[in-house]
PDB file of C-alpha atoms in Angstrom:
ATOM      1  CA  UNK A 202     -36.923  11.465  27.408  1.00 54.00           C
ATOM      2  CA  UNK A 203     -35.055  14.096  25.171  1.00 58.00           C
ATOM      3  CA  UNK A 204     -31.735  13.618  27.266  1.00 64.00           C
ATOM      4  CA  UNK A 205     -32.495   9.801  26.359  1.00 64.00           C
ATOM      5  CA  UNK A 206     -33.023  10.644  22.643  1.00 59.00           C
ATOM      6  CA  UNK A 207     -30.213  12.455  22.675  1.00 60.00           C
ATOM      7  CA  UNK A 208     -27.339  10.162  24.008  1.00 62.00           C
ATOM      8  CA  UNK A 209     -28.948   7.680  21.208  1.00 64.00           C
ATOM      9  CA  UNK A 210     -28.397  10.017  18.889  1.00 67.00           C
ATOM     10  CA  UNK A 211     -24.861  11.370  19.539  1.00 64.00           C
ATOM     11  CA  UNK A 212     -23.080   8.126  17.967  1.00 68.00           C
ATOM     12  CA  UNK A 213     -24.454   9.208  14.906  1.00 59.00           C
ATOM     13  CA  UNK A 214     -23.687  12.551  14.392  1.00 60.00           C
ATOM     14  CA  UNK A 215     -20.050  11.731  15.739  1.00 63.00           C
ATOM     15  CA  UNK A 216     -20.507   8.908  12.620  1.00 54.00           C
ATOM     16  CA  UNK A 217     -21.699  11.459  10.201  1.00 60.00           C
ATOM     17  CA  UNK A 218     -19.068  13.896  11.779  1.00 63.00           C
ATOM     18  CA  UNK A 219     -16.441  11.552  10.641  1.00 53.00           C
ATOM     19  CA  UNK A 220     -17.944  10.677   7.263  1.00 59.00           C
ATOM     20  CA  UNK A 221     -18.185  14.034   6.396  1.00 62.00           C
ATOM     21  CA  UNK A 222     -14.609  15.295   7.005  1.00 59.00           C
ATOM     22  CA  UNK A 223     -13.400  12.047   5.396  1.00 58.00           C
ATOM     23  CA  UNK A 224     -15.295  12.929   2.189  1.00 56.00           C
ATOM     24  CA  UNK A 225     -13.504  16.428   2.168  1.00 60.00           C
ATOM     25  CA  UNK A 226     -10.191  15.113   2.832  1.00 60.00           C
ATOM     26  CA  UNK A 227     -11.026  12.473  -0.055  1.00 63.00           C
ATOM     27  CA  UNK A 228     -11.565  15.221  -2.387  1.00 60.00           C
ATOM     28  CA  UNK A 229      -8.887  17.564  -1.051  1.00 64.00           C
ATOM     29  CA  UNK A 230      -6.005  15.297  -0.632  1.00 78.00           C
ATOM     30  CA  UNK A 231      -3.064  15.250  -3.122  1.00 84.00           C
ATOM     31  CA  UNK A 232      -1.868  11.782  -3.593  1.00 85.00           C
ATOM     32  CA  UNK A 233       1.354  10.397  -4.733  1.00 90.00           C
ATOM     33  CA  UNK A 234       2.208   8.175  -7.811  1.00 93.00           C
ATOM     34  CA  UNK A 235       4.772   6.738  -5.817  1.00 92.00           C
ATOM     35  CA  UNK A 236       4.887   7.250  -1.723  1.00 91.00           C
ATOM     36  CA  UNK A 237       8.558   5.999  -1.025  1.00 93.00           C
ATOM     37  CA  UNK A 238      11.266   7.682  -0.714  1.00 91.00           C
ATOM     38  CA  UNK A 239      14.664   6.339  -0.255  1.00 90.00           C
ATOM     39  CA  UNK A 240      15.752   6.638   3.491  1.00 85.00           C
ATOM     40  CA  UNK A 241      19.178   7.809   4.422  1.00 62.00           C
ATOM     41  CA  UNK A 242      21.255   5.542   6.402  1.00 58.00           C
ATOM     42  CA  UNK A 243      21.166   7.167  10.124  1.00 46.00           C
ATOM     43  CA  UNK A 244      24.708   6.571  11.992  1.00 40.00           C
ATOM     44  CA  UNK A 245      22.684   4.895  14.810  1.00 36.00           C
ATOM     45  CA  UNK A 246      19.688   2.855  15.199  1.00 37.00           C
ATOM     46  CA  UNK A 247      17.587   1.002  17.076  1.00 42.00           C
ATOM     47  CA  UNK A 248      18.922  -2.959  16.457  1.00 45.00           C
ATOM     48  CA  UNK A 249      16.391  -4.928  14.703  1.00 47.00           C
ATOM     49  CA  UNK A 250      18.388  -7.992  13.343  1.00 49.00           C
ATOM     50  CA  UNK A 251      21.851  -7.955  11.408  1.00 52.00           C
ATOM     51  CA  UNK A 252      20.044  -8.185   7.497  1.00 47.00           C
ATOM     52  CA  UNK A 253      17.178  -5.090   8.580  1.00 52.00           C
ATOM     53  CA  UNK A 254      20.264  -3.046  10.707  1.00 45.00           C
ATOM     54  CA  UNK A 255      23.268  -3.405   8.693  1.00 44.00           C
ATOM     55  CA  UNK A 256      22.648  -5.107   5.299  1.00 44.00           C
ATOM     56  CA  UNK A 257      23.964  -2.422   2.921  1.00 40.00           C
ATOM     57  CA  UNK A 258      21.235  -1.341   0.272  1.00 39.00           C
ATOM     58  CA  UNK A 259      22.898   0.723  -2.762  1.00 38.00           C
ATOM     59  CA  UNK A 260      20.515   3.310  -4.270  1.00 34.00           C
ATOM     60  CA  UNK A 261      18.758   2.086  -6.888  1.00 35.00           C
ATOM     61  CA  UNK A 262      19.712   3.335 -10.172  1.00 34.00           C
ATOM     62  CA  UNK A 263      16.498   2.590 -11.771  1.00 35.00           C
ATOM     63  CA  UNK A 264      13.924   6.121 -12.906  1.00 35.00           C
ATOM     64  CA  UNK A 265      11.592   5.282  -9.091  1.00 37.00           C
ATOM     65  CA  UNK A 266      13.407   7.864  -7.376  1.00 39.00           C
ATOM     66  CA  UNK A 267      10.851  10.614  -6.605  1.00 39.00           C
ATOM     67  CA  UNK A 268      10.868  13.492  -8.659  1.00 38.00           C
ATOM     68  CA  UNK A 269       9.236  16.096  -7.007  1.00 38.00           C
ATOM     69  CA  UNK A 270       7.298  18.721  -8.839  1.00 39.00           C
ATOM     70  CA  UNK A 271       7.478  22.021  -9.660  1.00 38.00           C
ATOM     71  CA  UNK A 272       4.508  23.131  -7.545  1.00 39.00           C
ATOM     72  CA  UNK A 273       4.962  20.710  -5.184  1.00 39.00           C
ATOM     73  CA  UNK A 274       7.454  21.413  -2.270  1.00 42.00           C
ATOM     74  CA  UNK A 275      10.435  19.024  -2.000  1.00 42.00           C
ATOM     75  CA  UNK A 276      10.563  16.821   1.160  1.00 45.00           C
ATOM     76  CA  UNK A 277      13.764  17.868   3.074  1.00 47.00           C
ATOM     77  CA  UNK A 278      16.156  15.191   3.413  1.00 46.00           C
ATOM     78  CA  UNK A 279      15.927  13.771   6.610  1.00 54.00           C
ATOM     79  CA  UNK A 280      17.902  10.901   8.374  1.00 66.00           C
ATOM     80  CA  UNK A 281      16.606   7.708   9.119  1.00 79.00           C
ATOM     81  CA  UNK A 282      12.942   7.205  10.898  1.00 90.00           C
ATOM     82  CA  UNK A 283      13.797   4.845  13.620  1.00 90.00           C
ATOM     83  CA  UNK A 284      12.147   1.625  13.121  1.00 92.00           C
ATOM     84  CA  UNK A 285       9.627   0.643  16.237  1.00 93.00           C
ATOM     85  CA  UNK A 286       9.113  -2.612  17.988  1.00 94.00           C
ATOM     86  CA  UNK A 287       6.405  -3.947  15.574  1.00 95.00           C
ATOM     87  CA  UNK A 288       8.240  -3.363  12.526  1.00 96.00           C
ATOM     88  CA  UNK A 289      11.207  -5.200  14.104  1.00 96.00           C
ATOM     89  CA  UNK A 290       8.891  -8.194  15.047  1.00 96.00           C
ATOM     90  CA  UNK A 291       8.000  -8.481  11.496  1.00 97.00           C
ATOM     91  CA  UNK A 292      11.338  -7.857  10.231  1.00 97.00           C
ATOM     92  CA  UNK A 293      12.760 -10.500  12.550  1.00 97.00           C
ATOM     93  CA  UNK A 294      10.048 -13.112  11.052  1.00 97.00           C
ATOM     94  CA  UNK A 295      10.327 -12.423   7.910  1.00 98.00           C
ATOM     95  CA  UNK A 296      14.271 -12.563   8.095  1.00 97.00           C
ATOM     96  CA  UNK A 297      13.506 -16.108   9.441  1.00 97.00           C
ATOM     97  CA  UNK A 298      11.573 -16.852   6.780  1.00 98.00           C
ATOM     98  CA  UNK A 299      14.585 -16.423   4.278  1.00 97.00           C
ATOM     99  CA  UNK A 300      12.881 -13.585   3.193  1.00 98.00           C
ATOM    100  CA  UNK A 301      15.969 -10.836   1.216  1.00 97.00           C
ATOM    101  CA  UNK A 302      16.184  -7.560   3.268  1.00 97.00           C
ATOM    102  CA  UNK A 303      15.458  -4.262  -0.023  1.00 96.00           C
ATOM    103  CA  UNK A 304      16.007  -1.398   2.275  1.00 94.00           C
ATOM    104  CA  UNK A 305      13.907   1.123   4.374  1.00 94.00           C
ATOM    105  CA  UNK A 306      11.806   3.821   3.026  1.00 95.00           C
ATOM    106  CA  UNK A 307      10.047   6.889   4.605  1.00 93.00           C
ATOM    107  CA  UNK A 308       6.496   8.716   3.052  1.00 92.00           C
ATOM    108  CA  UNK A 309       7.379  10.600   0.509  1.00 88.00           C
ATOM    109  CA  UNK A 310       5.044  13.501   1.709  1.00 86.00           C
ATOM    110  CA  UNK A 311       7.121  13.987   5.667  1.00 84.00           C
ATOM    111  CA  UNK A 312       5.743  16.133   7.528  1.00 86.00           C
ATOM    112  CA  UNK A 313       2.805  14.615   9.523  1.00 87.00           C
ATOM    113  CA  UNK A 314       3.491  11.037   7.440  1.00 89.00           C
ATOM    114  CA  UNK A 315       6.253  10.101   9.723  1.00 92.00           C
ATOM    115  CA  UNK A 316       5.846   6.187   8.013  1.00 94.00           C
ATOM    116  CA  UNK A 317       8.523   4.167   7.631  1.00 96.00           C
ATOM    117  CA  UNK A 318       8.754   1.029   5.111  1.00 96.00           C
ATOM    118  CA  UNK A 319      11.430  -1.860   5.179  1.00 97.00           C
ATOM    119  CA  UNK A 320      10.997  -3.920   2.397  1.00 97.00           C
ATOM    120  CA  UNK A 321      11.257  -7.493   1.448  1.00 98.00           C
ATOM    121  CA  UNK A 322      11.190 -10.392  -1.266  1.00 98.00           C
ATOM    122  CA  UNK A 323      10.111 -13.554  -0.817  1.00 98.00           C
ATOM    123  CA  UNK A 324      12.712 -16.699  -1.720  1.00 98.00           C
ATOM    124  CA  UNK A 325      10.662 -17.553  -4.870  1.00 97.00           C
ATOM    125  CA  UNK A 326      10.251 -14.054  -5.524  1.00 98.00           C
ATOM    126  CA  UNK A 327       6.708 -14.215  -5.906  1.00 98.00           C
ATOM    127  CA  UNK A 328       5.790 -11.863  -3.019  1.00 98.00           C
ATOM    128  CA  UNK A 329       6.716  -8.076  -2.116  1.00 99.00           C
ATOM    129  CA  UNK A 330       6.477  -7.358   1.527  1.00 98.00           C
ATOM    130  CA  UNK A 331       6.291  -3.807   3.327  1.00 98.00           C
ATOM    131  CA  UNK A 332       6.689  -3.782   6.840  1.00 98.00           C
ATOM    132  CA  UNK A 333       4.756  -0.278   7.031  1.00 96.00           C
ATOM    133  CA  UNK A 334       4.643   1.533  11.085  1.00 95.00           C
ATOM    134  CA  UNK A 335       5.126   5.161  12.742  1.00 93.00           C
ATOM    135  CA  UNK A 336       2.772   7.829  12.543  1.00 92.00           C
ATOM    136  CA  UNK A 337       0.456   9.975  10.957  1.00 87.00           C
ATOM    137  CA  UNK A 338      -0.443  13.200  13.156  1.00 84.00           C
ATOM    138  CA  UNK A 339       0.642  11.540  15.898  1.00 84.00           C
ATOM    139  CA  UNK A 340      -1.778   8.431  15.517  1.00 86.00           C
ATOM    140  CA  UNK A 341       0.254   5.522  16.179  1.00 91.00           C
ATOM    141  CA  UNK A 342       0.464   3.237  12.335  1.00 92.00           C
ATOM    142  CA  UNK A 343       1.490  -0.665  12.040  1.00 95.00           C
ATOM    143  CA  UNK A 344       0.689  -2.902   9.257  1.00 97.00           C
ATOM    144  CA  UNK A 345       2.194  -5.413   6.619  1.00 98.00           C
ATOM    145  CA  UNK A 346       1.721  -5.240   3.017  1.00 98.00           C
ATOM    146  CA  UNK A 347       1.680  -8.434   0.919  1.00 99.00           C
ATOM    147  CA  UNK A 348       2.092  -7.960  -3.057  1.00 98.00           C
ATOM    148  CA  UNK A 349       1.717 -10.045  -5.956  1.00 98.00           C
ATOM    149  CA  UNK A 350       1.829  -8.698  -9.542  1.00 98.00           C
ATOM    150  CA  UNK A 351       0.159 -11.237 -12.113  1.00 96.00           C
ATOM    151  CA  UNK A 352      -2.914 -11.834 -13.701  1.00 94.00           C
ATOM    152  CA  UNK A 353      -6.629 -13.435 -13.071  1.00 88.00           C
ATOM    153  CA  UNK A 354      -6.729 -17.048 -14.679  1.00 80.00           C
ATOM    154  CA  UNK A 355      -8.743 -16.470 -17.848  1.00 71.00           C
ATOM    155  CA  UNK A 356      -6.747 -13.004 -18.400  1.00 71.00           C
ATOM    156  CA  UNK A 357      -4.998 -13.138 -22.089  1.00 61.00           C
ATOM    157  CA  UNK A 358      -1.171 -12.136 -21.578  1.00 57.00           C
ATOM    158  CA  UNK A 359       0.517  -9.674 -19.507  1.00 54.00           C
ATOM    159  CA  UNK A 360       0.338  -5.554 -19.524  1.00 50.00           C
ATOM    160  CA  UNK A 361      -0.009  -4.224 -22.945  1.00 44.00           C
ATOM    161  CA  UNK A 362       2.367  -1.229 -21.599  1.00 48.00           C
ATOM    162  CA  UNK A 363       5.156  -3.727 -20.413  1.00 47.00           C
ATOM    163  CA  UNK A 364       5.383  -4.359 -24.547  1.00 40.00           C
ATOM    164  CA  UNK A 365       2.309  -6.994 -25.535  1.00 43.00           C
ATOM    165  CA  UNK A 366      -0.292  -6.349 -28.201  1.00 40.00           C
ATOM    166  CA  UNK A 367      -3.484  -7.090 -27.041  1.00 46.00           C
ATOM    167  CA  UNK A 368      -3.126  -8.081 -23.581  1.00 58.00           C
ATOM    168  CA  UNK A 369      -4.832  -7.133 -20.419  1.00 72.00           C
ATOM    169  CA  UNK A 370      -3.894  -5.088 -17.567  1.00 87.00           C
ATOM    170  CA  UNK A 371      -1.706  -6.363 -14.747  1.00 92.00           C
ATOM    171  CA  UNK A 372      -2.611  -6.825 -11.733  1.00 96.00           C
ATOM    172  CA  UNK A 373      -1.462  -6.921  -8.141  1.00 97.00           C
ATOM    173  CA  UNK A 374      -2.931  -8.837  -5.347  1.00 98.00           C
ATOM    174  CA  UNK A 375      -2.808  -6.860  -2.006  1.00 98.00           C
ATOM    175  CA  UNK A 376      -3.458  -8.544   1.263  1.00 98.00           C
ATOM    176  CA  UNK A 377      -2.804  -5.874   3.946  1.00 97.00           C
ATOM    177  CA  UNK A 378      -2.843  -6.767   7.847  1.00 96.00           C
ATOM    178  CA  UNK A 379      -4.829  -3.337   9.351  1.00 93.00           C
ATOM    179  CA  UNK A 380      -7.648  -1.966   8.304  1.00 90.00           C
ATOM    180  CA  UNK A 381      -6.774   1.741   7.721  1.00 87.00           C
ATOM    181  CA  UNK A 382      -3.758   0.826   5.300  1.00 90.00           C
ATOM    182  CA  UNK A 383      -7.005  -0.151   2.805  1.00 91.00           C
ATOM    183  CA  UNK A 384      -6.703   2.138  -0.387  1.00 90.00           C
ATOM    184  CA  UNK A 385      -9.600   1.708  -3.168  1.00 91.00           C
ATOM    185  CA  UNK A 386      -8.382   0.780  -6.571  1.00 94.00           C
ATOM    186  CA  UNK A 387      -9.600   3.465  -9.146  1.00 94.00           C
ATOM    187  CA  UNK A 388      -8.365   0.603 -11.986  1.00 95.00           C
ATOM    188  CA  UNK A 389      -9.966  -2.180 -10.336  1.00 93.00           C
ATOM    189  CA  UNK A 390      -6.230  -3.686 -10.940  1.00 96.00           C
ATOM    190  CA  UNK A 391      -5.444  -3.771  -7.458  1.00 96.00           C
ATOM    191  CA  UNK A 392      -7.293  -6.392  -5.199  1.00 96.00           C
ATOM    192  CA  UNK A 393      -7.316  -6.664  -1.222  1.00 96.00           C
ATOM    193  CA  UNK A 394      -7.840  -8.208   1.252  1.00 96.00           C
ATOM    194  CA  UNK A 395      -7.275  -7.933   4.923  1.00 95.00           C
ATOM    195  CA  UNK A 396      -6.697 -10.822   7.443  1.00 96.00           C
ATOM    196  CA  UNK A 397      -6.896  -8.481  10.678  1.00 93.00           C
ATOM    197  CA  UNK A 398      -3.807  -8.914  13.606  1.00 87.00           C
ATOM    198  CA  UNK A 399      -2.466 -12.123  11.614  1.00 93.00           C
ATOM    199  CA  UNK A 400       0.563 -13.260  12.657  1.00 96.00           C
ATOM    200  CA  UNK A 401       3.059 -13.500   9.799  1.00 97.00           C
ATOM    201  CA  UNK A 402       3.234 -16.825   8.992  1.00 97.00           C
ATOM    202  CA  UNK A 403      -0.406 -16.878   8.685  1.00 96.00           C
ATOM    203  CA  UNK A 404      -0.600 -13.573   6.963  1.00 97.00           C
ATOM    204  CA  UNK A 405       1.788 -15.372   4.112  1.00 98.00           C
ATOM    205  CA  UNK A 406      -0.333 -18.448   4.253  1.00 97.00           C
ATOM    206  CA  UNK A 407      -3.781 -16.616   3.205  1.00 96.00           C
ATOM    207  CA  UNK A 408      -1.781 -14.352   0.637  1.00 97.00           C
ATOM    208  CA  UNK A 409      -0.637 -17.446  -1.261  1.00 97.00           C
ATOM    209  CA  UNK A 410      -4.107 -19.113  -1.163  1.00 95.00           C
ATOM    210  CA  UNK A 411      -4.967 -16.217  -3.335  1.00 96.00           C
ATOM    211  CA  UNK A 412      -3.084 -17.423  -6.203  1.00 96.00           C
ATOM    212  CA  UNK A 413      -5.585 -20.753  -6.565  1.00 92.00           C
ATOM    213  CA  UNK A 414      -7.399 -17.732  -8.468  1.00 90.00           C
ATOM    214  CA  UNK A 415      -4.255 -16.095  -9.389  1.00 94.00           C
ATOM    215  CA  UNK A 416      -1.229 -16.318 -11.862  1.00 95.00           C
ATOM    216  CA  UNK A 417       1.669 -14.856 -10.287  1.00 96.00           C
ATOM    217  CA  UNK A 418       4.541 -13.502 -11.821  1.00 96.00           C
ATOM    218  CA  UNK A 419       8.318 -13.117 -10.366  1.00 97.00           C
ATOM    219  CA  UNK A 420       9.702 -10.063  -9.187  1.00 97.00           C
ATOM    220  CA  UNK A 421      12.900  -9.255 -11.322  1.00 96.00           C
ATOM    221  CA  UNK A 422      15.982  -8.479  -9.683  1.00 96.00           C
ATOM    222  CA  UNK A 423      14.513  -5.141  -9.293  1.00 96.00           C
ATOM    223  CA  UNK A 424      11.249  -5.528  -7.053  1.00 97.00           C
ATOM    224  CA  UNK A 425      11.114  -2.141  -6.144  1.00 96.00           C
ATOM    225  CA  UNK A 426      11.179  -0.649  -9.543  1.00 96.00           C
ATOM    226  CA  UNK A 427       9.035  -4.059 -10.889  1.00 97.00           C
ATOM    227  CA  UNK A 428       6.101  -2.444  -8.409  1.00 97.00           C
ATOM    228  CA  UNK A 429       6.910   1.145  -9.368  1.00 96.00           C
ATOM    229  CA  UNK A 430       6.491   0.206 -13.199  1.00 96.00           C
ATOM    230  CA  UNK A 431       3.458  -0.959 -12.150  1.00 97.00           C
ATOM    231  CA  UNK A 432       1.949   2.280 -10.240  1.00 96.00           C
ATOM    232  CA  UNK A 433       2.632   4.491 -13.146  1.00 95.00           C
ATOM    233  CA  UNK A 434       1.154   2.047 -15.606  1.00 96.00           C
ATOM    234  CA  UNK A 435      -1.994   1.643 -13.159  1.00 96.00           C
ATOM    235  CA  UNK A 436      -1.911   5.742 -12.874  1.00 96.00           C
ATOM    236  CA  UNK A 437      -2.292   6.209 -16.665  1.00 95.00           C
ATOM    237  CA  UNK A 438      -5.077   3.876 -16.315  1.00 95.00           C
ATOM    238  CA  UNK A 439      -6.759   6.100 -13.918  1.00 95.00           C
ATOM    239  CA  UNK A 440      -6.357   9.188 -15.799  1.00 95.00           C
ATOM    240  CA  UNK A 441      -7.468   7.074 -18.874  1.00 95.00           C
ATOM    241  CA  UNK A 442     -10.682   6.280 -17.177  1.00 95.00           C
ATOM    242  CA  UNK A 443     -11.653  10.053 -16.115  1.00 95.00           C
ATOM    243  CA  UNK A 444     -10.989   9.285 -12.558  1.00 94.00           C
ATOM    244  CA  UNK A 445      -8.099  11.693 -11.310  1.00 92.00           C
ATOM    245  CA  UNK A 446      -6.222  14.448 -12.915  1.00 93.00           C
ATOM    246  CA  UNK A 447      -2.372  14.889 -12.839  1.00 94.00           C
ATOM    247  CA  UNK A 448      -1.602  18.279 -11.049  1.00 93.00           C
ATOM    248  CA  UNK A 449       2.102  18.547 -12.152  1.00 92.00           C
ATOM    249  CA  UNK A 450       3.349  18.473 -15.392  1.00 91.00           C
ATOM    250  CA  UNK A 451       5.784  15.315 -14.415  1.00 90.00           C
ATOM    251  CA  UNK A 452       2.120  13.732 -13.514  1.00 90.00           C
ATOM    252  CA  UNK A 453       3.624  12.222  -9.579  1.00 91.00           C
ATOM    253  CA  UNK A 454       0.870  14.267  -8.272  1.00 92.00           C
ATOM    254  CA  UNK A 455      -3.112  13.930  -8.729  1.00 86.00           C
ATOM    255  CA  UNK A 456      -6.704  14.597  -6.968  1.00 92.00           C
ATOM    256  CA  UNK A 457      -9.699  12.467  -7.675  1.00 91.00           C
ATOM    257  CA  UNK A 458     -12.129  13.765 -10.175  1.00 92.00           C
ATOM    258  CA  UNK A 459     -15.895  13.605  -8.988  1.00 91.00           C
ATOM    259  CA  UNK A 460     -16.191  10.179 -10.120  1.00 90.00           C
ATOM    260  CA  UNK A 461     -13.002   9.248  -8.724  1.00 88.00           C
ATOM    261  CA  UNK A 462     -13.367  10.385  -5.263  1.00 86.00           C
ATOM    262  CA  UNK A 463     -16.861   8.995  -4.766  1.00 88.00           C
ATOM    263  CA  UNK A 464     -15.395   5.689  -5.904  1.00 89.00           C
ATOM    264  CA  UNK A 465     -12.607   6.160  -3.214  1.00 85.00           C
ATOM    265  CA  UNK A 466     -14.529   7.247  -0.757  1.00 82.00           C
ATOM    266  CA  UNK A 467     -17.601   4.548  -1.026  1.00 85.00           C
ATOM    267  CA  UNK A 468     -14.787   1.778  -1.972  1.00 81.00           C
ATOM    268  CA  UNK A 469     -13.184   2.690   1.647  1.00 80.00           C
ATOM    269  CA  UNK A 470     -16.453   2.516   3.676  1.00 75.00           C
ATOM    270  CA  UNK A 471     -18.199  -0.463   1.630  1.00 82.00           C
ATOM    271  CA  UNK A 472     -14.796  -2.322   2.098  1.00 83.00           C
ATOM    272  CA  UNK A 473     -14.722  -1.597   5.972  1.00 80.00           C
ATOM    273  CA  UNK A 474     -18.526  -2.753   6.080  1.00 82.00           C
ATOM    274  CA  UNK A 475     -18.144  -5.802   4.669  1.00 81.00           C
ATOM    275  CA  UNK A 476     -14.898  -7.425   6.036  1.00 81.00           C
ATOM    276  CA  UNK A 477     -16.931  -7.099   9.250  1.00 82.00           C
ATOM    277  CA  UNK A 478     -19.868  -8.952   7.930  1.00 84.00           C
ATOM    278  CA  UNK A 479     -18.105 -11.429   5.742  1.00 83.00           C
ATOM    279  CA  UNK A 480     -14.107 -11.285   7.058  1.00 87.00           C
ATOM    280  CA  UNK A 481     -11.364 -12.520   3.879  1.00 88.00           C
ATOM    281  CA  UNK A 482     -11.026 -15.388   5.355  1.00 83.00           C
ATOM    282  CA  UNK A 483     -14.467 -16.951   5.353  1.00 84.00           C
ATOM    283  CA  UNK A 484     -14.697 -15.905   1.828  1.00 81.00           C
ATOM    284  CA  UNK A 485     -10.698 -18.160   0.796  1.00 85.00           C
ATOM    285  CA  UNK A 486     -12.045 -20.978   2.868  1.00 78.00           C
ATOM    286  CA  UNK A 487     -15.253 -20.909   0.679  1.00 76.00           C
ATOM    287  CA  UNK A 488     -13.505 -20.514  -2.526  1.00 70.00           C
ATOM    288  CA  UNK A 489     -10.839 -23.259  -1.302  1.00 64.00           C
TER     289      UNK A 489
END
């Protein structure tokens, strides 16, 4: 009867196992402003399709370069991370799809976060794709990233920061295509959703039914450093709101505060949770 009790039992402490160290790692964690770092070109690699292999990308000369703090130690420059079948899939649809070939990018962090990013616009510009796989400690990583900056409908203006009186924040629809690549928006600005395994076209599909909701804006001619305005801008928010503190002078570097990492860490699980009771889908074809 005990053995019985027992066996019943063990999926929860291996739950609450898990919980637990994922609340100290929420706490303990330093997180970047900005992840990316510029890749350098390798002299071979693995061919994907002639725009993700050999298009040239010049390095941007926009301030989204990572400036690494004093405190902090600098990631070593390292050659290209070679790109794996998944991310050339993706790469090779999205290609299709007239979609303009940015670049590749690795985690900023190295180390474990052996993550590589190609990145893409959209032919009307409206829509910032990252074609995110590799791995973290050796667990095996593949998602796409979907982003919109914009606002609501009802929202007055654009970001007060990018220069207008008055206005309200920006914000950024996310619509991400695995579960773990969920992050919990300390500003509220950022807004996901996940459409689980979708295949691209359909991925791109659900992420534009968003904007029924949604006014989107254009990416300049500088996606990249459009999205990185908008990361320090949502940071500052943050920090305005008593939810993380800066731990380097240049502020690229923060922890949660109390408040912060509770949000972050009940944000991750509640999201989880629900997409399994009430998937992103269901809820567009509702609002449609």
């Amino acid at each position: 009867m005990y053995s019985c009790f027992l066996w019943l039992l063990l999926p929860l402490l291996i739950f609450l196992g898990f919980a637990a160290l994922s609340f100290v790692i929420t706490f303990r964690e330093k997180r970047y402003v900005w992840e990316l770092q510029r890749q350098e070109p390798a002299g071979t690699g693995e061919a994907v399709n002639e725009r993700a292999r050999n298009q040239p990308v010049e390095a941007p000369a926009s301030p989204y370069q990572l400036t690494t703090p004093s405190n902090v130690a600098a990631p070593a420059a390292q050659t290209e991370l070679p790109i794996s079948s998944y991310a050339a899939i993706k790469c090779r649809e999205l290609d299709a799809l007239d979609y303009q070939y940015l670049g590749s990018f690795r985690h900023a962090k190295g180390g474990i976060y052996k993550i590589r990013y190609d990145a893409w616009i959209s032919p009307d510009r409206y829509v910032l794709a990252f074609v995110e796989a590799g791995t973290l400690a050796s667990v095996t990583l593949a998602n796409m990233t979907l982003l919109t900056l914009g606002q609501s409908v009802g929202d007055a203006g654009v970001d007060a920061a990018a220069g207008r009186a008055g206005a309200t924040p920006m914000k950024c629809l996310c619509s991400i295509s695995t579960e773990s690549a969920f992050e919990a928006s300390l500003s509220g600005c950022v807004r996901t959703m996940l459409f689980a395994s979708a295949k691209t076209t359909d991925h791109i599909y659900w992420h534009y039914q968003r904007f029924s909701s949604f006014r989107p804006q254009p990416f300049s001619e500088d996606p990249i450093g459009d999205y990185y305005q908008f990361r320090q801008r949502d940071a500052k928010r943050i920090e305005e709101l008593g939810r993380l503190r800066f731990i380097d002078p240049q502020e690229t570097v923060w922890l949660p505060t109390l408040g912060g990492g509770l949000r972050v860490f009940f944000g991750m699980y509640g999201f989880m949770l629900l997409r399994r009771v009430y998937p992103d889908r269901w809820r567009l074809k509702r609002a449609s």
